[in-house]
Amino acid sequence: MLSSQTLRLAGSRKFVRFASTKTLKDVIKEAIPKKQEQLKALKAKHANTSIGDIKVENVIGGMRGLRAMLWDSSVLDPQEGIRFHGLSIPDCKKALPAAAGGKEMIPESMLWLLMSGKVPSEAETRALSKDLAERGKLPDYIAKLVDSFPSHLHPMTQLGMAVAAMNHESVFQKAYEKGMKKTEYWEYALEDSLNLIAVLPSLAARIYRNAYYPGRALPELDQSLDLVGNYSNMLGYGNNESLTEYLRLYIALHGDHEGGNASAHTAHLVGSTLSDPYLSYSAALFALAGPLHGLANQEVLRWQMAMQKEIGSEATHDQIKDYLWRTLKSGQVVPGYGHGVLRNPDPRFIALQEFCDTKPELMESPIVRLVKKTYEVAPGVLLEHGKTKNPYPNVDATSGCVLHHYGLQEFKYYTVIFGVSRALGCITQLVWARALGLPLERPKSVSLDVLEKLANAA
Ligand SMILES: CC(=O)SCCNC(=O)CCNC(=O)[C@H](O)C(C)(C)COP(=O)(O)OP(=O)(O)OC[C@H]1O[C@@H](n2cnc3c(N)ncnc32)[C@H](O)[C@@H]1OP(=O)(O)O
Ligand SMILES: O=C([O-])CC(=O)C(=O)O
């Protein structure tokens, strides 16, 4: 779905943007009545229509394949991968505005698309960047809290704890106490959500500084920079334009992956109790921090570095195959491969690999080359191993190697960057769930005995 301000020229891949200066809130407000009507009509006409049945394997298999969640901002096709309001990653790369002077789409333009279903104009994107920069100062008590954490606490634990503590700022929670009306929920949820995303760069950069560069000064937020421009600057990489552009692409790309992934689903579940966006998103971060989900990007780097140490950067395909088999035979998973839904290489993996192909220094980088070579043999080994339903790489297989090449080598920090990104999709859903009046999430569970009885009787 494209905005009235953005047209795709018939038969071409070109997008033409017209100036528009609506705020994100204006655009969401305009979109809400239509969606509410659509939901109401669907409920009236089809509340009892079946769209599939439940198999025993769904119940005992982590609800794989069960279409049981409403999530509008993106849909994951097992073969094609993710589409954001219908736009594929190549579409987004063409349509979504970049930073001033940059080429890659930025999280602000992705957030706008996710929230509104529309491609923002250049002016709208700049205005959103400015709004976020103005909201982006970390409250002093949160800075103090983060500074008090022992530096050996995992960076994801620090991020989740600090985001939870920020619920002290929640206007949603304060308004609820004062008896806000249901029709107002989304506005307060949006206000909290924008405040939350705005402080993530300052918060995440502080965690990085404290853990790895204690005592180093943290630059102030630069009001003229976009979200990632500021984040990169505060991480200490502001003068590395290539890494900053990579971070823009990375954070825009990881923003949303439909609703069933563990982090997004967690934010949605917690938000459905009317917990505020800070608490809901902190819960999502702890789901993201598991090695089968977002933490896999840390694990990939650890694993690839161990491989590099053992067989060298110029390892042959046979040596890599042998290393893969040893990983599998020791009972471990190959990190960065497989997926709960995808059955092809992840288009986010492809997009990040393509970024590497545009930079000579990355094409020559030993770690980037090793990741690429691993991709050339791992699917064959995993197919022969015969367990995983998807032998192809997911985004985590590659996201860390570029960071590592450019000197951001503290791989326990990598999932924090993912965490900054995933807020985009989670807060979008929190706002829309409140706008649509979605209820408390509460599926029915069954005991093993009852499941057996139901299955035998079926
Ligand atoms: C951003 C993201 O969250 S992307 C995912 C990041 N996670 C990883 O990269 C970790 C490695 N991958 C995995 O562990 C899995 O592929 C998951 C968790 C992503 C998906 O899990 P599932 O949907 O259960 O995968 P699937 O149905 O293919 O699993 C079947 C079997 O193959 C195994 N398998 C799946 N992927 C792999 C892998 N990469 N290496 C080895 N074995 C694997 C499973 O462990 C399972 O074994 P079991 O029958 O002994 O329990
Ligand atoms: O979709 C999933 O289950 C995992 C994933 O790739 C993501 O959340 O980005």
mmCIF file of N, CA and C in Angstrom, residues 40-121:
data_model
loop_
_atom_site.group_PDB
_atom_site.id
_atom_site.type_symbol
_atom_site.label_atom_id
_atom_site.label_comp_id
_atom_site.label_asym_id
_atom_site.label_seq_id
_atom_site.Cartn_x
_atom_site.Cartn_y
_atom_site.Cartn_z
ATOM 1 N N LYS A 40 -14.586 -4.123 12.353
ATOM 2 C CA LYS A 40 -15.970 -4.264 12.821
ATOM 3 C C LYS A 40 -16.779 -5.109 11.837
ATOM 4 N N ALA A 41 -16.596 -4.816 10.552
ATOM 5 C CA ALA A 41 -17.339 -5.550 9.518
ATOM 6 C C ALA A 41 -16.928 -7.019 9.502
ATOM 7 N N LEU A 42 -15.641 -7.253 9.656
ATOM 8 C CA LEU A 42 -15.126 -8.630 9.654
ATOM 9 C C LEU A 42 -15.723 -9.413 10.828
ATOM 10 N N LYS A 43 -15.767 -8.757 11.966
ATOM 11 C CA LYS A 43 -16.315 -9.390 13.170
ATOM 12 C C LYS A 43 -17.797 -9.704 12.967
ATOM 13 N N ALA A 44 -18.524 -8.724 12.407
ATOM 14 C CA ALA A 44 -19.970 -8.900 12.232
ATOM 15 C C ALA A 44 -20.252 -10.021 11.238
ATOM 16 N N LYS A 45 -19.467 -10.088 10.176
ATOM 17 C CA LYS A 45 -19.769 -11.039 9.107
ATOM 18 C C LYS A 45 -19.148 -12.417 9.346
ATOM 19 N N HIS A 46 -17.953 -12.423 9.954
ATOM 20 C CA HIS A 46 -17.187 -13.676 9.921
ATOM 21 C C HIS A 46 -16.706 -14.181 11.271
ATOM 22 N N ALA A 47 -17.234 -13.651 12.363
ATOM 23 C CA ALA A 47 -16.689 -14.052 13.674
ATOM 24 C C ALA A 47 -16.613 -15.580 13.817
ATOM 25 N N ASN A 48 -17.562 -16.296 13.236
ATOM 26 C CA ASN A 48 -17.558 -17.759 13.409
ATOM 27 C C ASN A 48 -17.064 -18.527 12.192
ATOM 28 N N THR A 49 -16.502 -17.815 11.219
ATOM 29 C CA THR A 49 -15.973 -18.508 10.032
ATOM 30 C C THR A 49 -14.627 -19.137 10.380
ATOM 31 N N SER A 50 -14.458 -20.409 9.987
ATOM 32 C CA SER A 50 -13.178 -21.079 10.275
ATOM 33 C C SER A 50 -12.177 -20.780 9.161
ATOM 34 N N ILE A 51 -10.923 -20.461 9.540
ATOM 35 C CA ILE A 51 -9.887 -20.244 8.514
ATOM 36 C C ILE A 51 -8.794 -21.309 8.607
ATOM 37 N N GLY A 52 -9.118 -22.425 9.243
ATOM 38 C CA GLY A 52 -8.143 -23.513 9.362
ATOM 39 C C GLY A 52 -8.458 -24.316 10.602
ATOM 40 N N ASP A 53 -7.746 -25.437 10.752
ATOM 41 C CA ASP A 53 -8.009 -26.217 11.959
ATOM 42 C C ASP A 53 -6.731 -26.360 12.782
ATOM 43 N N ILE A 54 -6.900 -26.862 13.983
ATOM 44 C CA ILE A 54 -5.747 -26.992 14.874
ATOM 45 C C ILE A 54 -5.327 -28.451 14.912
ATOM 46 N N LYS A 55 -4.052 -28.671 14.639
ATOM 47 C CA LYS A 55 -3.540 -30.045 14.687
ATOM 48 C C LYS A 55 -2.771 -30.235 15.999
ATOM 49 N N VAL A 56 -2.641 -31.496 16.361
ATOM 50 C CA VAL A 56 -1.895 -31.790 17.589
ATOM 51 C C VAL A 56 -0.482 -31.215 17.485
ATOM 52 N N GLU A 57 0.097 -31.298 16.277
ATOM 53 C CA GLU A 57 1.479 -30.803 16.127
ATOM 54 C C GLU A 57 1.575 -29.293 16.384
ATOM 55 N N ASN A 58 0.473 -28.561 16.137
ATOM 56 C CA ASN A 58 0.496 -27.125 16.449
ATOM 57 C C ASN A 58 0.603 -26.908 17.956
ATOM 58 N N VAL A 59 -0.137 -27.732 18.678
ATOM 59 C CA VAL A 59 -0.201 -27.544 20.133
ATOM 60 C C VAL A 59 1.122 -27.913 20.794
ATOM 61 N N ILE A 60 1.722 -29.011 20.320
ATOM 62 C CA ILE A 60 2.984 -29.422 20.966
ATOM 63 C C ILE A 60 4.201 -28.854 20.251
ATOM 64 N N GLY A 61 3.985 -28.188 19.135
ATOM 65 C CA GLY A 61 5.120 -27.708 18.325
ATOM 66 C C GLY A 61 5.257 -26.199 18.329
ATOM 67 N N GLY A 62 5.041 -25.580 19.469
ATOM 68 C CA GLY A 62 5.283 -24.133 19.569
ATOM 69 C C GLY A 62 4.369 -23.316 18.680
ATOM 70 N N MET A 63 3.179 -23.852 18.404
ATOM 71 C CA MET A 63 2.150 -23.150 17.608
ATOM 72 C C MET A 63 2.615 -22.807 16.192
ATOM 73 N N ARG A 64 3.659 -23.509 15.691
ATOM 74 C CA ARG A 64 4.107 -23.280 14.308
ATOM 75 C C ARG A 64 2.927 -23.399 13.354
ATOM 76 N N GLY A 65 2.822 -22.514 12.434
ATOM 77 C CA GLY A 65 1.837 -22.638 11.358
ATOM 78 C C GLY A 65 0.419 -22.246 11.747
ATOM 79 N N LEU A 66 0.193 -21.935 13.000
ATOM 80 C CA LEU A 66 -1.162 -21.582 13.435
ATOM 81 C C LEU A 66 -1.409 -20.112 13.133
ATOM 82 N N ARG A 67 -2.386 -19.844 12.280
ATOM 83 C CA ARG A 67 -2.653 -18.420 11.968
ATOM 84 C C ARG A 67 -3.622 -17.891 13.010
ATOM 85 N N ALA A 68 -3.069 -17.367 14.091
ATOM 86 C CA ALA A 68 -3.947 -17.019 15.215
ATOM 87 C C ALA A 68 -3.631 -15.652 15.809
ATOM 88 N N MET A 69 -2.977 -14.805 15.024
ATOM 89 C CA MET A 69 -2.629 -13.468 15.537
ATOM 90 C C MET A 69 -2.921 -12.432 14.484
ATOM 91 N N LEU A 70 -3.441 -11.289 14.923
ATOM 92 C CA LEU A 70 -3.659 -10.185 13.989
ATOM 93 C C LEU A 70 -2.433 -9.280 14.006
ATOM 94 N N TRP A 71 -1.845 -9.037 12.847
ATOM 95 C CA TRP A 71 -0.617 -8.213 12.763
ATOM 96 C C TRP A 71 -0.598 -7.594 11.374
ATOM 97 N N ASP A 72 -0.732 -6.294 11.307
ATOM 98 C CA ASP A 72 -0.959 -5.644 10.022
ATOM 99 C C ASP A 72 0.297 -5.148 9.312
ATOM 100 N N SER A 73 1.332 -4.844 10.097
ATOM 101 C CA SER A 73 2.437 -4.076 9.505
ATOM 102 C C SER A 73 3.339 -4.889 8.594
ATOM 103 N N SER A 74 3.423 -6.198 8.803
ATOM 104 C CA SER A 74 4.254 -6.997 7.892
ATOM 105 C C SER A 74 3.754 -8.436 7.861
ATOM 106 N N VAL A 75 4.065 -9.098 6.760
ATOM 107 C CA VAL A 75 3.675 -10.504 6.585
ATOM 108 C C VAL A 75 4.896 -11.259 6.075
ATOM 109 N N LEU A 76 5.116 -12.441 6.654
ATOM 110 C CA LEU A 76 6.288 -13.244 6.270
ATOM 111 C C LEU A 76 5.852 -14.402 5.386
ATOM 112 N N ASP A 77 6.320 -14.388 4.142
ATOM 113 C CA ASP A 77 6.049 -15.508 3.244
ATOM 114 C C ASP A 77 7.226 -16.483 3.359
ATOM 115 N N PRO A 78 6.939 -17.794 3.531
ATOM 116 C CA PRO A 78 8.040 -18.747 3.729
ATOM 117 C C PRO A 78 9.063 -18.731 2.584
ATOM 118 N N GLN A 79 8.605 -18.483 1.368
ATOM 119 C CA GLN A 79 9.529 -18.506 0.229
ATOM 120 C C GLN A 79 10.161 -17.148 -0.035
ATOM 121 N N GLU A 80 9.327 -16.108 -0.037
ATOM 122 C CA GLU A 80 9.801 -14.769 -0.429
ATOM 123 C C GLU A 80 10.377 -13.951 0.710
ATOM 124 N N GLY A 81 10.004 -14.290 1.928
ATOM 125 C CA GLY A 81 10.465 -13.497 3.066
ATOM 126 C C GLY A 81 9.518 -12.369 3.395
ATOM 127 N N ILE A 82 10.043 -11.373 4.060
ATOM 128 C CA ILE A 82 9.196 -10.354 4.672
ATOM 129 C C ILE A 82 8.732 -9.297 3.664
ATOM 130 N N ARG A 83 7.495 -8.840 3.850
ATOM 131 C CA ARG A 83 6.975 -7.651 3.153
ATOM 132 C C ARG A 83 6.386 -6.735 4.206
ATOM 133 N N PHE A 84 6.734 -5.466 4.103
ATOM 134 C CA PHE A 84 6.222 -4.464 5.042
ATOM 135 C C PHE A 84 5.085 -3.724 4.354
ATOM 136 N N HIS A 85 3.875 -3.902 4.837
ATOM 137 C CA HIS A 85 2.691 -3.353 4.156
ATOM 138 C C HIS A 85 2.779 -3.632 2.648
ATOM 139 N N GLY A 86 3.152 -4.830 2.319
ATOM 140 C CA GLY A 86 3.185 -5.237 0.916
ATOM 141 C C GLY A 86 4.494 -4.938 0.211
ATOM 142 N N LEU A 87 5.364 -4.148 0.794
ATOM 143 C CA LEU A 87 6.620 -3.808 0.117
ATOM 144 C C LEU A 87 7.728 -4.786 0.515
ATOM 145 N N SER A 88 8.394 -5.341 -0.503
ATOM 146 C CA SER A 88 9.525 -6.232 -0.231
ATOM 147 C C SER A 88 10.734 -5.383 0.189
ATOM 148 N N ILE A 89 11.795 -6.050 0.586
ATOM 149 C CA ILE A 89 13.004 -5.294 0.973
ATOM 150 C C ILE A 89 13.551 -4.486 -0.212
ATOM 151 N N PRO A 90 13.689 -5.085 -1.422
ATOM 152 C CA PRO A 90 14.142 -4.237 -2.544
ATOM 153 C C PRO A 90 13.209 -3.047 -2.790
ATOM 154 N N ASP A 91 11.882 -3.254 -2.661
ATOM 155 C CA ASP A 91 10.946 -2.115 -2.810
ATOM 156 C C ASP A 91 11.270 -1.032 -1.777
ATOM 157 N N CYS A 92 11.462 -1.461 -0.541
ATOM 158 C CA CYS A 92 11.720 -0.488 0.542
ATOM 159 C C CYS A 92 13.025 0.254 0.295
ATOM 160 N N LYS A 93 14.017 -0.490 -0.186
ATOM 161 C CA LYS A 93 15.313 0.164 -0.436
ATOM 162 C C LYS A 93 15.160 1.278 -1.468
ATOM 163 N N LYS A 94 14.241 1.060 -2.408
ATOM 164 C CA LYS A 94 14.028 2.097 -3.436
ATOM 165 C C LYS A 94 13.136 3.223 -2.928
ATOM 166 N N ALA A 95 12.113 2.855 -2.153
ATOM 167 C CA ALA A 95 11.069 3.845 -1.849
ATOM 168 C C ALA A 95 11.318 4.665 -0.600
ATOM 169 N N LEU A 96 11.951 4.063 0.406
ATOM 170 C CA LEU A 96 12.016 4.748 1.700
ATOM 171 C C LEU A 96 13.163 5.751 1.751
ATOM 172 N N PRO A 97 12.891 6.970 2.199
ATOM 173 C CA PRO A 97 13.942 7.988 2.256
ATOM 174 C C PRO A 97 15.139 7.573 3.109
ATOM 175 N N ALA A 98 16.305 8.014 2.646
ATOM 176 C CA ALA A 98 17.573 7.792 3.359
ATOM 177 C C ALA A 98 17.869 9.015 4.221
ATOM 178 N N ALA A 99 19.004 8.964 4.922
ATOM 179 C CA ALA A 99 19.455 10.152 5.675
ATOM 180 C C ALA A 99 19.977 11.183 4.671
ATOM 181 N N ALA A 100 20.041 12.433 5.101
ATOM 182 C CA ALA A 100 20.600 13.461 4.212
ATOM 183 C C ALA A 100 22.020 13.038 3.838
ATOM 184 N N GLY A 101 22.283 12.927 2.549
ATOM 185 C CA GLY A 101 23.618 12.534 2.081
ATOM 186 C C GLY A 101 23.851 11.031 2.083
ATOM 187 N N GLY A 102 22.881 10.258 2.571
ATOM 188 C CA GLY A 102 23.062 8.799 2.621
ATOM 189 C C GLY A 102 22.291 8.088 1.516
ATOM 190 N N LYS A 103 22.455 6.749 1.462
ATOM 191 C CA LYS A 103 21.771 5.964 0.422
ATOM 192 C C LYS A 103 20.790 4.967 1.008
ATOM 193 N N GLU A 104 21.088 4.500 2.224
ATOM 194 C CA GLU A 104 20.282 3.412 2.782
ATOM 195 C C GLU A 104 19.026 3.956 3.458
ATOM 196 N N MET A 105 17.935 3.169 3.384
ATOM 197 C CA MET A 105 16.717 3.566 4.109
ATOM 198 C C MET A 105 17.043 3.711 5.600
ATOM 199 N N ILE A 106 16.296 4.554 6.271
ATOM 200 C CA ILE A 106 16.592 4.759 7.695
ATOM 201 C C ILE A 106 15.409 4.272 8.552
ATOM 202 N N PRO A 107 15.663 3.975 9.815
ATOM 203 C CA PRO A 107 14.589 3.470 10.678
ATOM 204 C C PRO A 107 13.387 4.398 10.745
ATOM 205 N N GLU A 108 13.608 5.718 10.656
ATOM 206 C CA GLU A 108 12.466 6.637 10.731
ATOM 207 C C GLU A 108 11.505 6.386 9.571
ATOM 208 N N SER A 109 12.052 6.177 8.357
ATOM 209 C CA SER A 109 11.138 5.978 7.228
ATOM 210 C C SER A 109 10.457 4.610 7.324
ATOM 211 N N MET A 110 11.199 3.616 7.869
ATOM 212 C CA MET A 110 10.571 2.301 8.089
ATOM 213 C C MET A 110 9.477 2.404 9.144
ATOM 214 N N LEU A 111 9.746 3.147 10.227
ATOM 215 C CA LEU A 111 8.737 3.295 11.284
ATOM 216 C C LEU A 111 7.472 3.937 10.709
ATOM 217 N N TRP A 112 7.661 4.931 9.875
ATOM 218 C CA TRP A 112 6.509 5.620 9.261
ATOM 219 C C TRP A 112 5.697 4.633 8.421
ATOM 220 N N LEU A 113 6.411 3.851 7.625
ATOM 221 C CA LEU A 113 5.712 2.862 6.785
ATOM 222 C C LEU A 113 4.962 1.853 7.659
ATOM 223 N N LEU A 114 5.638 1.339 8.675
ATOM 224 C CA LEU A 114 4.995 0.329 9.527
ATOM 225 C C LEU A 114 3.757 0.899 10.205
ATOM 226 N N MET A 115 3.883 2.090 10.734
ATOM 227 C CA MET A 115 2.782 2.692 11.506
ATOM 228 C C MET A 115 1.603 3.085 10.630
ATOM 229 N N SER A 116 1.901 3.613 9.425
ATOM 230 C CA SER A 116 0.832 4.252 8.650
ATOM 231 C C SER A 116 0.453 3.480 7.391
ATOM 232 N N GLY A 117 1.296 2.534 6.974
ATOM 233 C CA GLY A 117 1.045 1.849 5.699
ATOM 234 C C GLY A 117 1.427 2.724 4.514
ATOM 235 N N LYS A 118 2.066 3.848 4.787
ATOM 236 C CA LYS A 118 2.410 4.781 3.707
ATOM 237 C C LYS A 118 3.901 5.067 3.693
ATOM 238 N N VAL A 119 4.388 5.345 2.490
ATOM 239 C CA VAL A 119 5.788 5.745 2.351
ATOM 240 C C VAL A 119 5.884 7.230 2.682
ATOM 241 N N PRO A 120 6.749 7.595 3.610
ATOM 242 C CA PRO A 120 6.817 9.018 3.962
ATOM 243 C C PRO A 120 7.526 9.837 2.898
ATOM 244 N N SER A 121 7.181 11.105 2.855
ATOM 245 C CA SER A 121 7.935 12.017 1.992
ATOM 246 C C SER A 121 9.264 12.322 2.682
#
